[in-house]
Coordinates of C-alpha atoms in Angstrom, one line a residue:
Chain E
X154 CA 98.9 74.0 62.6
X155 CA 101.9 72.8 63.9
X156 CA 104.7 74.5 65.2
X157 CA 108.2 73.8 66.8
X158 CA 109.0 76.2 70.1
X159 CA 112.4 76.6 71.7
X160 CA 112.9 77.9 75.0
X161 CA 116.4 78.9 76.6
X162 CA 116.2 82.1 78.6
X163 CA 118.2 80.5 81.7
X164 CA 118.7 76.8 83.1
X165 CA 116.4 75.0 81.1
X166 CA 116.8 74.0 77.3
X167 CA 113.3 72.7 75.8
X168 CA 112.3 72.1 72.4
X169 CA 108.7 71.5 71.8
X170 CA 106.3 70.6 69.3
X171 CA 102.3 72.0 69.7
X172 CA 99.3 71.5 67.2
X173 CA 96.2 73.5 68.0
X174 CA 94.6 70.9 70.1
X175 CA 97.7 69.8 72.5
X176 CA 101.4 69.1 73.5
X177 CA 102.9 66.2 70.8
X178 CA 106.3 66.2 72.7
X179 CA 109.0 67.6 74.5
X180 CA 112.8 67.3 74.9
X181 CA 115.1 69.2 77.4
X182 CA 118.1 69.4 78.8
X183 CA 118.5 71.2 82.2
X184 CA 122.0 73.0 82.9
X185 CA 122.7 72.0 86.3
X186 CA 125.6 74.2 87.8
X187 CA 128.7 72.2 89.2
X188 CA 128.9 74.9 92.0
X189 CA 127.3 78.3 92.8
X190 CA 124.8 79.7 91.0
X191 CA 124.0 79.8 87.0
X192 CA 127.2 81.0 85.3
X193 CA 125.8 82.8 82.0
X194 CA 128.6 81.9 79.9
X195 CA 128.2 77.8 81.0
X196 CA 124.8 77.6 80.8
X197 CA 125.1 79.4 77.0
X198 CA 127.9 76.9 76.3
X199 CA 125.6 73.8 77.7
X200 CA 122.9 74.9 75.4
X201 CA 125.1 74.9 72.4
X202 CA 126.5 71.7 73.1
X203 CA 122.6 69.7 73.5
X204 CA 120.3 72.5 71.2
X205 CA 120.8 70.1 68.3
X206 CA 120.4 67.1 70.3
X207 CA 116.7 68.2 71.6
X208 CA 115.7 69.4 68.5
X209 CA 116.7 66.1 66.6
X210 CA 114.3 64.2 69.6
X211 CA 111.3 66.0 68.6
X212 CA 112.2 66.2 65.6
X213 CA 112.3 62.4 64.9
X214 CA 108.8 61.6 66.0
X215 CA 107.7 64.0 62.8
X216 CA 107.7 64.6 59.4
X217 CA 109.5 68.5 59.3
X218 CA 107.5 69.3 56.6
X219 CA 104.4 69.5 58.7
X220 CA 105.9 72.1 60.8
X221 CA 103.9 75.6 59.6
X222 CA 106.4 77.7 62.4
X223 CA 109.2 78.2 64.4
X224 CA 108.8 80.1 67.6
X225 CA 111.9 81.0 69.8
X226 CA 112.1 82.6 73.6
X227 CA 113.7 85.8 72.4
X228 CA 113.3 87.1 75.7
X229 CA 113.5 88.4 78.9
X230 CA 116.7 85.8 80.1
X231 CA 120.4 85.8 79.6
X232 CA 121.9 87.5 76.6
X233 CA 124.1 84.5 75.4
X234 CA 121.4 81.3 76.1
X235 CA 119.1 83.7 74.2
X236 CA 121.4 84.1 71.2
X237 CA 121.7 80.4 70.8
X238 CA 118.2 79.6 71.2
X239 CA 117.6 82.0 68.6
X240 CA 120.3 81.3 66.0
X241 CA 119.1 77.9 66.3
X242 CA 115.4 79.4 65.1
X243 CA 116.4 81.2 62.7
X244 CA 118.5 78.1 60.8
X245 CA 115.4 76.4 61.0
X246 CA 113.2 78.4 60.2
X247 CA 115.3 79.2 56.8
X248 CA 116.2 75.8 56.0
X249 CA 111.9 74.4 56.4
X250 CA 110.8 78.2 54.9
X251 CA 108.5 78.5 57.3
X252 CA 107.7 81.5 59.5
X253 CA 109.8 82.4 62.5
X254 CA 108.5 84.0 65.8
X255 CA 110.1 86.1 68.5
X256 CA 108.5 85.1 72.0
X257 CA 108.4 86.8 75.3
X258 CA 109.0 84.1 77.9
X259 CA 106.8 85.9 80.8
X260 CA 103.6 85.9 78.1
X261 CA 104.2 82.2 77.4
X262 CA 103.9 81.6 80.7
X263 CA 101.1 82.7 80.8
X264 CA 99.5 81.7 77.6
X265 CA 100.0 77.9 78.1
X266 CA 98.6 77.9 82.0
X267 CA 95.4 79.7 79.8
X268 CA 95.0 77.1 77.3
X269 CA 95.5 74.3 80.0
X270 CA 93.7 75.8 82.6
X271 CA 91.0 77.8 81.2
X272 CA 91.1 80.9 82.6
X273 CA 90.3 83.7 80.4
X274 CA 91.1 86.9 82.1
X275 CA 93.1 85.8 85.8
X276 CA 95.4 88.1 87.6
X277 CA 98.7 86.7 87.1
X278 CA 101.6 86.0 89.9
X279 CA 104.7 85.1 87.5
X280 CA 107.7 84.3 90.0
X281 CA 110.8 82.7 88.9
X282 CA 114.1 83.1 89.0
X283 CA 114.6 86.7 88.1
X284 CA 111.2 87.6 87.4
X285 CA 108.2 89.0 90.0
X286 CA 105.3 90.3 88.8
X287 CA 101.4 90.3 89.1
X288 CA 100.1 91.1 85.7
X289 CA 96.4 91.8 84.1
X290 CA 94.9 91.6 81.0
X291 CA 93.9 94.9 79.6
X292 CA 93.3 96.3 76.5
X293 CA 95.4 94.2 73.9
X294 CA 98.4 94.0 76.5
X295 CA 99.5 92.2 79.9
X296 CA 99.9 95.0 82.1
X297 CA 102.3 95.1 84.8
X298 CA 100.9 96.1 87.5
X299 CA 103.4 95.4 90.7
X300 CA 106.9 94.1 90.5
X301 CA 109.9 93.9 92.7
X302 CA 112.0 97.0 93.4
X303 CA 115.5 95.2 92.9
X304 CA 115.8 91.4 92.7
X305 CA 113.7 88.4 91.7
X306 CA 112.2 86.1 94.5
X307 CA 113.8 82.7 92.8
X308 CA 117.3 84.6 93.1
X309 CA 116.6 85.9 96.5
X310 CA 116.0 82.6 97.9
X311 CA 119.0 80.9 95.6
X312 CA 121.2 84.1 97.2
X313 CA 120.3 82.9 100.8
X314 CA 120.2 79.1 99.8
X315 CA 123.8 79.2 98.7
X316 CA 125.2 81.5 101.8
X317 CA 123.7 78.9 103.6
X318 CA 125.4 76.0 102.4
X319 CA 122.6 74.6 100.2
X320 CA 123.3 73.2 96.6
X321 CA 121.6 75.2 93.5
X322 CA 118.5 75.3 93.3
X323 CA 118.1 76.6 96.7
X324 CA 114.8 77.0 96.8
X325 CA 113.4 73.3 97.2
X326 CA 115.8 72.5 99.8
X327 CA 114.8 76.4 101.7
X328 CA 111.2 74.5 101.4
X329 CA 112.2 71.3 103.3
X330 CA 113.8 73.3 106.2
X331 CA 110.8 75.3 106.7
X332 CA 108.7 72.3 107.5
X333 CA 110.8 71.6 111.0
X334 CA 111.3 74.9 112.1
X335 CA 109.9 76.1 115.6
X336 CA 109.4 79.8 115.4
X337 CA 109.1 82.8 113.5
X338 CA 111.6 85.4 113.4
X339 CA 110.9 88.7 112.2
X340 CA 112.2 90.0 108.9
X341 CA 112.3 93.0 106.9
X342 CA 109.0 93.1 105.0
X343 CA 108.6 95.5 102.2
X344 CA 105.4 96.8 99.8
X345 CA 105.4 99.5 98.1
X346 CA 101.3 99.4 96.5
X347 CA 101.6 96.3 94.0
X348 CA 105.5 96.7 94.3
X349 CA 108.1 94.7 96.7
X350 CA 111.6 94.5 98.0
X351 CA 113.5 91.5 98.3
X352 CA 117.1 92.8 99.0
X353 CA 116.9 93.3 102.7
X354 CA 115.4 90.2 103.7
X355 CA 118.8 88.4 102.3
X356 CA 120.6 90.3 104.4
X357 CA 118.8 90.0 107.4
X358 CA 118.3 86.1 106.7
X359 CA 122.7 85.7 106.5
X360 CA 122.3 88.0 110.0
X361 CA 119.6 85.4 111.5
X362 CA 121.9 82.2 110.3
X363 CA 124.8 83.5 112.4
X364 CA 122.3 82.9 116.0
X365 CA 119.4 81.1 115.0
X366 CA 118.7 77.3 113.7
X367 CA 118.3 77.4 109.6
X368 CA 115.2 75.9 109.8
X369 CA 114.0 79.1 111.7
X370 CA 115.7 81.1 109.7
X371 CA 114.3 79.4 106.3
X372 CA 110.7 79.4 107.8
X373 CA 110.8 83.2 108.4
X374 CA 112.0 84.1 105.4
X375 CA 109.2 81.9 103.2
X376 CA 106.5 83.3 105.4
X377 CA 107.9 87.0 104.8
X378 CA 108.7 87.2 100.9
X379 CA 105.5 84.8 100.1
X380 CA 103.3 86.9 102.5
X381 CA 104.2 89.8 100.3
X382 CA 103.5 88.4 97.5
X383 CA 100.2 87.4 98.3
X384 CA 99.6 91.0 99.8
X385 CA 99.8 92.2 96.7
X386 CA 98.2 89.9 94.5
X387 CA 94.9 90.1 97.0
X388 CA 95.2 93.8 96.6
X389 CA 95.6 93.5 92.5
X390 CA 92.5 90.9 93.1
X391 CA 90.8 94.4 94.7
X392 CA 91.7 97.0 92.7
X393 CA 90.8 95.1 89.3
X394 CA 87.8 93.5 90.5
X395 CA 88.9 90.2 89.2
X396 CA 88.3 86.9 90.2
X397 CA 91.1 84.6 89.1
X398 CA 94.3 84.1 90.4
X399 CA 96.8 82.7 88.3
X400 CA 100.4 81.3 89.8
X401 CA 102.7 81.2 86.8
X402 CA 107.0 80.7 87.2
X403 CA 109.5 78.0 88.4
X404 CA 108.6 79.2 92.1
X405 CA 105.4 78.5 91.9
X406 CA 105.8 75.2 92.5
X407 CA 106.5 76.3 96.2
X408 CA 103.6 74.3 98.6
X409 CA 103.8 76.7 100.9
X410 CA 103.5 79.4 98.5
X411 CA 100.4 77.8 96.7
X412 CA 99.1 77.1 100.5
X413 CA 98.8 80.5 101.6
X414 CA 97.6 81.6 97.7
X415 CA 94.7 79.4 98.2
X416 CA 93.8 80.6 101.8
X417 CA 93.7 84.1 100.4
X418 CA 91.0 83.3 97.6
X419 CA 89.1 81.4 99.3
X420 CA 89.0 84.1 102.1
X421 CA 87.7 86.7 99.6
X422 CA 85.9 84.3 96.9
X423 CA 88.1 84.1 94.8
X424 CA 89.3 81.0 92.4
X425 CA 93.4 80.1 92.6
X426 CA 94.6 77.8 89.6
X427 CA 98.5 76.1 89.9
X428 CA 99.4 74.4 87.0
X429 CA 101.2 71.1 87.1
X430 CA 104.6 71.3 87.7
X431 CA 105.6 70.7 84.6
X432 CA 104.0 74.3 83.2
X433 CA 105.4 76.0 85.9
X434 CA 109.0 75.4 85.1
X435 CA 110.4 77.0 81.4
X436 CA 109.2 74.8 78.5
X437 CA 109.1 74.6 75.2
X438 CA 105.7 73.7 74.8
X439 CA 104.6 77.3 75.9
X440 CA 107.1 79.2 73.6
X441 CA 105.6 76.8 70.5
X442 CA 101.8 77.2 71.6
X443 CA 102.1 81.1 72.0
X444 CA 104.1 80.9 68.4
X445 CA 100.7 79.1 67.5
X446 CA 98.9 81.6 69.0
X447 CA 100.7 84.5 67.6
X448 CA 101.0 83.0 63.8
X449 CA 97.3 82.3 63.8
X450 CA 96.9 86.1 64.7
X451 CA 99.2 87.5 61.6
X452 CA 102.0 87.8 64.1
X453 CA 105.6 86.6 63.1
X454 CA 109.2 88.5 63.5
X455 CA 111.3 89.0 60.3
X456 CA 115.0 87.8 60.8
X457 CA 116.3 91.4 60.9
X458 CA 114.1 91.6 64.4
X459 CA 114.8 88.2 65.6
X460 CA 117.9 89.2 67.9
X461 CA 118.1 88.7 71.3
X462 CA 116.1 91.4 73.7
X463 CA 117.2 90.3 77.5
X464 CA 114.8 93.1 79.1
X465 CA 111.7 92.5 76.6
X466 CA 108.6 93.2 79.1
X467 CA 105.4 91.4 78.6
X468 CA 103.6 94.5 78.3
X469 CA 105.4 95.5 74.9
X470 CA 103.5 92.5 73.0
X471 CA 100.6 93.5 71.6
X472 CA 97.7 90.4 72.7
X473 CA 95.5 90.2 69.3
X474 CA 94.3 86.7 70.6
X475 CA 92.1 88.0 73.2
X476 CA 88.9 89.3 72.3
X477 CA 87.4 91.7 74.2
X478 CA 88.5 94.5 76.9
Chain W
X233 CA 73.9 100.7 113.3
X234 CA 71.4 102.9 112.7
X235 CA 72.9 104.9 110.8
X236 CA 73.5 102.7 108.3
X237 CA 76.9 100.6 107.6
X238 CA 78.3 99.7 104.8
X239 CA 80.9 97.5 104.1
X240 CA 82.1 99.2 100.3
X241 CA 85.6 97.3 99.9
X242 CA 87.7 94.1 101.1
X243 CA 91.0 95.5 100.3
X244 CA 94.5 93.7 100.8
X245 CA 94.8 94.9 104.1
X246 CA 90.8 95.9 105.5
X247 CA 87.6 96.1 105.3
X248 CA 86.4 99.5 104.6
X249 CA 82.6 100.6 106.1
X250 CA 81.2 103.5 105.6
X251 CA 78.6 105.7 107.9
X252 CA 76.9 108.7 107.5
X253 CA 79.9 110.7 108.1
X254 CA 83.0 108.3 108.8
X255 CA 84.2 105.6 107.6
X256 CA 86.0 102.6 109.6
X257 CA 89.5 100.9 108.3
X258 CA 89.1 97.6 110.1
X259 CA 92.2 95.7 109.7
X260 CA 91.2 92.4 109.8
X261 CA 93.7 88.9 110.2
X262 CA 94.7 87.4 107.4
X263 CA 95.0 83.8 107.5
X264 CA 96.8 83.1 105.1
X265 CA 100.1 84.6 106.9
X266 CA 102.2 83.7 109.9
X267 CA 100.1 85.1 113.2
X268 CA 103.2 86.4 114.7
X269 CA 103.8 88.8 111.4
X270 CA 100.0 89.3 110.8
X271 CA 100.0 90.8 114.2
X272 CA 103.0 92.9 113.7
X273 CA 101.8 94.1 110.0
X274 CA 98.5 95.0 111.5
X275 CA 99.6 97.0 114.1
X276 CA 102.7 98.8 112.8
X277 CA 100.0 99.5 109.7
X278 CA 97.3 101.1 111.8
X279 CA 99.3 103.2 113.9
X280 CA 101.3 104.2 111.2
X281 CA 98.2 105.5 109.2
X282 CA 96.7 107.4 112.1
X283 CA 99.5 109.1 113.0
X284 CA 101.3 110.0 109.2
X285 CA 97.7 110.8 108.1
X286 CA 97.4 113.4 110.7
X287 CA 100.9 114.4 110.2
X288 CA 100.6 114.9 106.6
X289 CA 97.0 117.3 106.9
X290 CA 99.0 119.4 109.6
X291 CA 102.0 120.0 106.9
X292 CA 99.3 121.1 104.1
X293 CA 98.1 117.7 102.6
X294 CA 94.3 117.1 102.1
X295 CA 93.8 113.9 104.2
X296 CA 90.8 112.6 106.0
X297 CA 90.8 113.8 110.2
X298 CA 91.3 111.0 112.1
X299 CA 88.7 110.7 114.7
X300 CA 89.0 107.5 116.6
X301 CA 91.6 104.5 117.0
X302 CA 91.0 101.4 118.5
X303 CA 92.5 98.8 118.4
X304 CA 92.8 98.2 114.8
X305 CA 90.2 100.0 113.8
X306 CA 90.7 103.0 112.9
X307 CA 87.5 105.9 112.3
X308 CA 88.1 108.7 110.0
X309 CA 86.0 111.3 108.5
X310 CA 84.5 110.4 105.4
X311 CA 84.8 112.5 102.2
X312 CA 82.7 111.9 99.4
X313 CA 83.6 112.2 95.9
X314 CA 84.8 109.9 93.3
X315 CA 88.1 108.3 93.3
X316 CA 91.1 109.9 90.5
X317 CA 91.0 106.5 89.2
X318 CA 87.7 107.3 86.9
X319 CA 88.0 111.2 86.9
X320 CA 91.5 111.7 86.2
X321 CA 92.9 114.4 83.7
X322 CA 96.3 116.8 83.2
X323 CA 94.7 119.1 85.6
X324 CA 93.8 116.5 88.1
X325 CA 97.5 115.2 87.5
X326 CA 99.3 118.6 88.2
X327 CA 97.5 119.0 91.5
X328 CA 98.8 115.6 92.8
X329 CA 102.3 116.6 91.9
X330 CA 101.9 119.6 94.1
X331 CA 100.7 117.5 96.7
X332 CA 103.4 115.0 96.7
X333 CA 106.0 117.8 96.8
X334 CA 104.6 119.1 99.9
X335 CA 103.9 115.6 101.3
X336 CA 108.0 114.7 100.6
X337 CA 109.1 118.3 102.0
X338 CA 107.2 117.4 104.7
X339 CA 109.4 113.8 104.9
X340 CA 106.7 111.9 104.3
X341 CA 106.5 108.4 102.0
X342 CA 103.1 107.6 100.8
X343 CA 104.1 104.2 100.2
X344 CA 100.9 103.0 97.7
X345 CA 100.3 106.1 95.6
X346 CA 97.9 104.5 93.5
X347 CA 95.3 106.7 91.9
X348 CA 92.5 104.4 93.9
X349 CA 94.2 106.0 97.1
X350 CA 93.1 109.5 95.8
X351 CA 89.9 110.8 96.3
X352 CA 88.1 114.0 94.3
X353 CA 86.1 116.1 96.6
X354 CA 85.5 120.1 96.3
X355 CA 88.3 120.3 93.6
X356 CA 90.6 119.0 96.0
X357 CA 92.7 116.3 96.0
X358 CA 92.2 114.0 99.4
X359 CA 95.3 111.3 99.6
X360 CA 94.4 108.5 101.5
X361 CA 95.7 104.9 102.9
X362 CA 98.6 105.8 104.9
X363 CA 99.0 102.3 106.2
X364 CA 102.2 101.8 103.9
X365 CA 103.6 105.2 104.6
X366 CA 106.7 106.1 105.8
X367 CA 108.8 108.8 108.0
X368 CA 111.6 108.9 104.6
X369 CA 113.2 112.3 103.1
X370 CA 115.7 109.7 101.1
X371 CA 115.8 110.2 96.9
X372 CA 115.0 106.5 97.2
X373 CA 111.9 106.6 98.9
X374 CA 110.6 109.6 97.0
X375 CA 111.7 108.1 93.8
X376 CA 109.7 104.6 95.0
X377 CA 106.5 107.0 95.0
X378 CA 107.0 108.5 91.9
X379 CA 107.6 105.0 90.6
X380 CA 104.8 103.3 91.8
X381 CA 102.0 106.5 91.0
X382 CA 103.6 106.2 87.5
X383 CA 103.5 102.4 87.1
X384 CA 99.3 103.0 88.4
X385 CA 99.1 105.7 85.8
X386 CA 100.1 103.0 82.7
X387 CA 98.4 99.8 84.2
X388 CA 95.3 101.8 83.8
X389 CA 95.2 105.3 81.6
X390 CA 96.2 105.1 78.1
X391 CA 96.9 108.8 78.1
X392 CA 99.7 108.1 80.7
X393 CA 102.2 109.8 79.2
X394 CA 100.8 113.1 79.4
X395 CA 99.3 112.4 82.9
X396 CA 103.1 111.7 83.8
X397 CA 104.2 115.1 82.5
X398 CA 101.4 117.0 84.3
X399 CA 102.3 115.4 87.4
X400 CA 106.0 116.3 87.0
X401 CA 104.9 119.7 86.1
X402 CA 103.0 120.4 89.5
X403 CA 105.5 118.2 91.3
X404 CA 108.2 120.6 90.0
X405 CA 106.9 123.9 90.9
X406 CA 108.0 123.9 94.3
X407 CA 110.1 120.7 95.0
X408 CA 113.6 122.0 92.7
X409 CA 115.0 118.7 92.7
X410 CA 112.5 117.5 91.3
X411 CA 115.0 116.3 88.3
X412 CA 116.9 114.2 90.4
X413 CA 114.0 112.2 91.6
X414 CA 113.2 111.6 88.1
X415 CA 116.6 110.4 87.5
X416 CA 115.9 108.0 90.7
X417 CA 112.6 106.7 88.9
X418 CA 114.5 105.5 86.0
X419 CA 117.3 103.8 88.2
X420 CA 114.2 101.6 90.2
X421 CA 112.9 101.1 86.7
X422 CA 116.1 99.1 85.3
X423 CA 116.1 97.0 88.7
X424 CA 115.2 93.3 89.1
X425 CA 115.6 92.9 85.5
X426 CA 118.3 90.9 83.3
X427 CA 120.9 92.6 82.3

């Protein structure tokens, strides 16, 4: 089977194009913000203006009629990217008459990192922009089983990034003024079980800037949000018995991040999997290999349920491709 | 060691051994963090568990006695029975709710109210793990408990929905606000999400 995927929950625009066995291509077009942070409305209007433009790329290494599917991101992200991504889907869909298919971004995530990776049943740490979460297969659904208590760690470090001065995205260039600073400076550091607070370590980090060099300041604040997130993946790791960690999400491509991710499986025997780069960021190729997925299962969304759902949760899709418990 | 120790669990913050008729919390280093703040976590953690534990048994909450701190080890009594994890049912659920009202009256955060940190024993209900607790009367920090004992409840009991009520049930009985809690829980729930 062959299907055609379209992801737009945020920055990225991707159309993709996945048989059973692998990726055949990939176009995007990244909405890079002139200044500040990602305006909702511009990045919408940037994926109106290139959506047909990706689409006719991977679209011109193919014959269209071999496409069996049409799989959209229909969520979680921003309401208007979402609505173009899917009004795009559904044109196509109607115009080839071929199935279309709602995805939920998280679950792609995780889905391609599977197929590429292996894993079969890995606790999952998804961090992006606005998403946190450790997740875990159970019983036909992803379960959520920590999250953060107010805002994702991609936008807490954009937040800081851009009060100090630093271009969007934020957090590579946070990363790079780590590696020189001197000491660590403490900073609020909040767990509540699986769950986690970001808010106040923003706050404290624009305090810090005002006395202390930003490389100090960036260090700290790494070593604080990332230990927490590994606190609660080891303790996730614990309480399921499982023996996988997964790293899944635009941040995940943080070295310091995967560093200390790998010091704590290997501590407790565990295996820790990060995906290439290209995985970790939003792409099509997941939203058209988890329509794959999903089709082959007897899975596909009528047009009357295809609109946009910016809050759609992992846990309300219902995993038929995983067999077992 | 005659006695007989053994290590049962590497957590996310210690190893857990278990004698005869204590257990030890041995919070070891994590090397995966900054020393500086794997020092500071440690520390704060341990003395924060010995002393809201024992603060929590004095104001009516079944906790283990803390018998021995040192360093950051900390030796407590051991009860035996099986954790609400595997046993849990509405009954089960109502009693925790009672307990958590009296543990919040008591302004006192549990901070990781997971069902694993509750333990079966004598048909009562033992809460342990402290080391994430808090001195916190706030809605906030009540609501956070609630939140988090509730997210536990549907990452692992399909019944949850019932367990939820029971626990609200008992959790109401003496706490009268317990409504606006409630309406706290649902606030944390529509955080960190797009809107």
């Amino acid at each position: 089977m062959i299907v055609l995927g379209l992801e737009g929950t945020a920055w990225n625009l991707s159309a993709s194009l996945v048989s059973d066995d692998e990726v055949l291509c990939e176009a995007n077009s990244a909405y890079i913000p002139t200044s500040g942070g990602i305006h909702p409305r511009e990045a919408a209007q940037h994926f109106a203006s290139n959506i047909i433009g990706v689409i006719r790329e991977v679209l011109s290494s193919t014959d269209p009629r071999s496409i069996e599917g049409v799989a959209f991101s229909q969520g979680p992200g921003l309401g208007p990217c979402l609505r173009i991504v899917g009004t795009a889907a559904r044109a196509i869909a109607l115009r080839l008459s071929v199935p279309l298919v709602g995805v939920n971004h998280c679950v792609a995530h995780i889905e391609i990192e599977r197929w590429k990776t292996d894993l079969s049943d890995p606790i999952v740490l998804y961090v992006s922009g606005a998403n946190s979460q450790v997740l875990s297969y159970r019983q036909k659904r992803y379960r959520i089983l920590g999250e953060t208590l107010d805002i994702g760690i991609g936008n807490c470090l954009d937040k800081f990034a851009r009060s100090a001065g630093l271009s969007h995205p934020g957090g590579p260039k946070v990363e790079r003024l780590a590696q020189e600073a001197q000491r660590y400076l403490s900073m609020p550091y909040v767990v509540k079980g699986m769950d986690f607070s970001f808010s106040g370590i923003v706050t404290a980090a624009q305090e810090a800037m005002k006395s202390a060099p930003l490389e100090d300041v960036c260090y700290s604040f790494q070593e604080t949000a990332f230990s927490m997130l590994v606190e609660v993946c080891e303790r996730a790791l614990s309480q399921t018995d499982k023996s996988d960690l997964l790293l899944a999400g635009g941040v995940g491509a943080n070295k310091r991040l995967q560093k200390m991710l790998t010091v704590m499986c290997a501590e407790r025997g565990a295996r820790f999997f990060a995906p290439k780069s290209e995985y970790l960021q939003d792409n099509g190729a997941m939203i058209a290999y988890t329509g794959l997925l999903m089709l082959s299962h007897g899975l596909h969304t009528p047009i009357s349920a295809s609109g946009a759902n910016p809050n759609f949760r992992p846990d309300e899709v219902e995993v038929l491709w995983i067999k077992g418990s | 060691m005659d006695q007989g120790i053994v290590k049962v669990v590497t957590g996310a913050e210690a190893a857990v051994y278990v004698q005869a008729r204590s257990v030890i919390k041995k919070r070891v280093p994590k090397k995966y963090r900054a020393a500086e703040l794997d020092i500071k976590l440690r520390k704060e953690r341990t003395k924060n568990e010995a002393k809201i534990q024992s603060e929590a048994r004095r104001a009516g909450v079944p906790t283990p006695i803390i018998q021995e701190i040192n360093g950051f080890d900390i030796t407590m009594e051991r009860i035996e029975g099986p954790s609400v994890r595997s046993v849990i049912n509405e009954t089960i659920a109502e009693q925790i709710g009672e307990i958590f009202c009296t543990l919040h009256s008591a302004g006192i955060a549990h901070g990781d109210p997971t069902t694993y940190n509750m333990i079966v024993s004598h048909k009562q209900i033992y809460l342990i793990d402290f080391g994430l607790a808090s001195y916190d009367r706030s809605l906030e920090a009540r609501g956070v408990d609630v939140h988090v004992f509730f997210q536990s409840l549907e990452a692992s009991h399909e019944n949850y929905r019932a367990l939820k009520k029971a626990f609200l049930a008992g959790y109401t009985k003496k706490c009268r606000d317990a409504e606006q809690v409630l309406k706290k829980v649902e606030e944390i729930k529509g955080r960190g999400r797009y809107l």
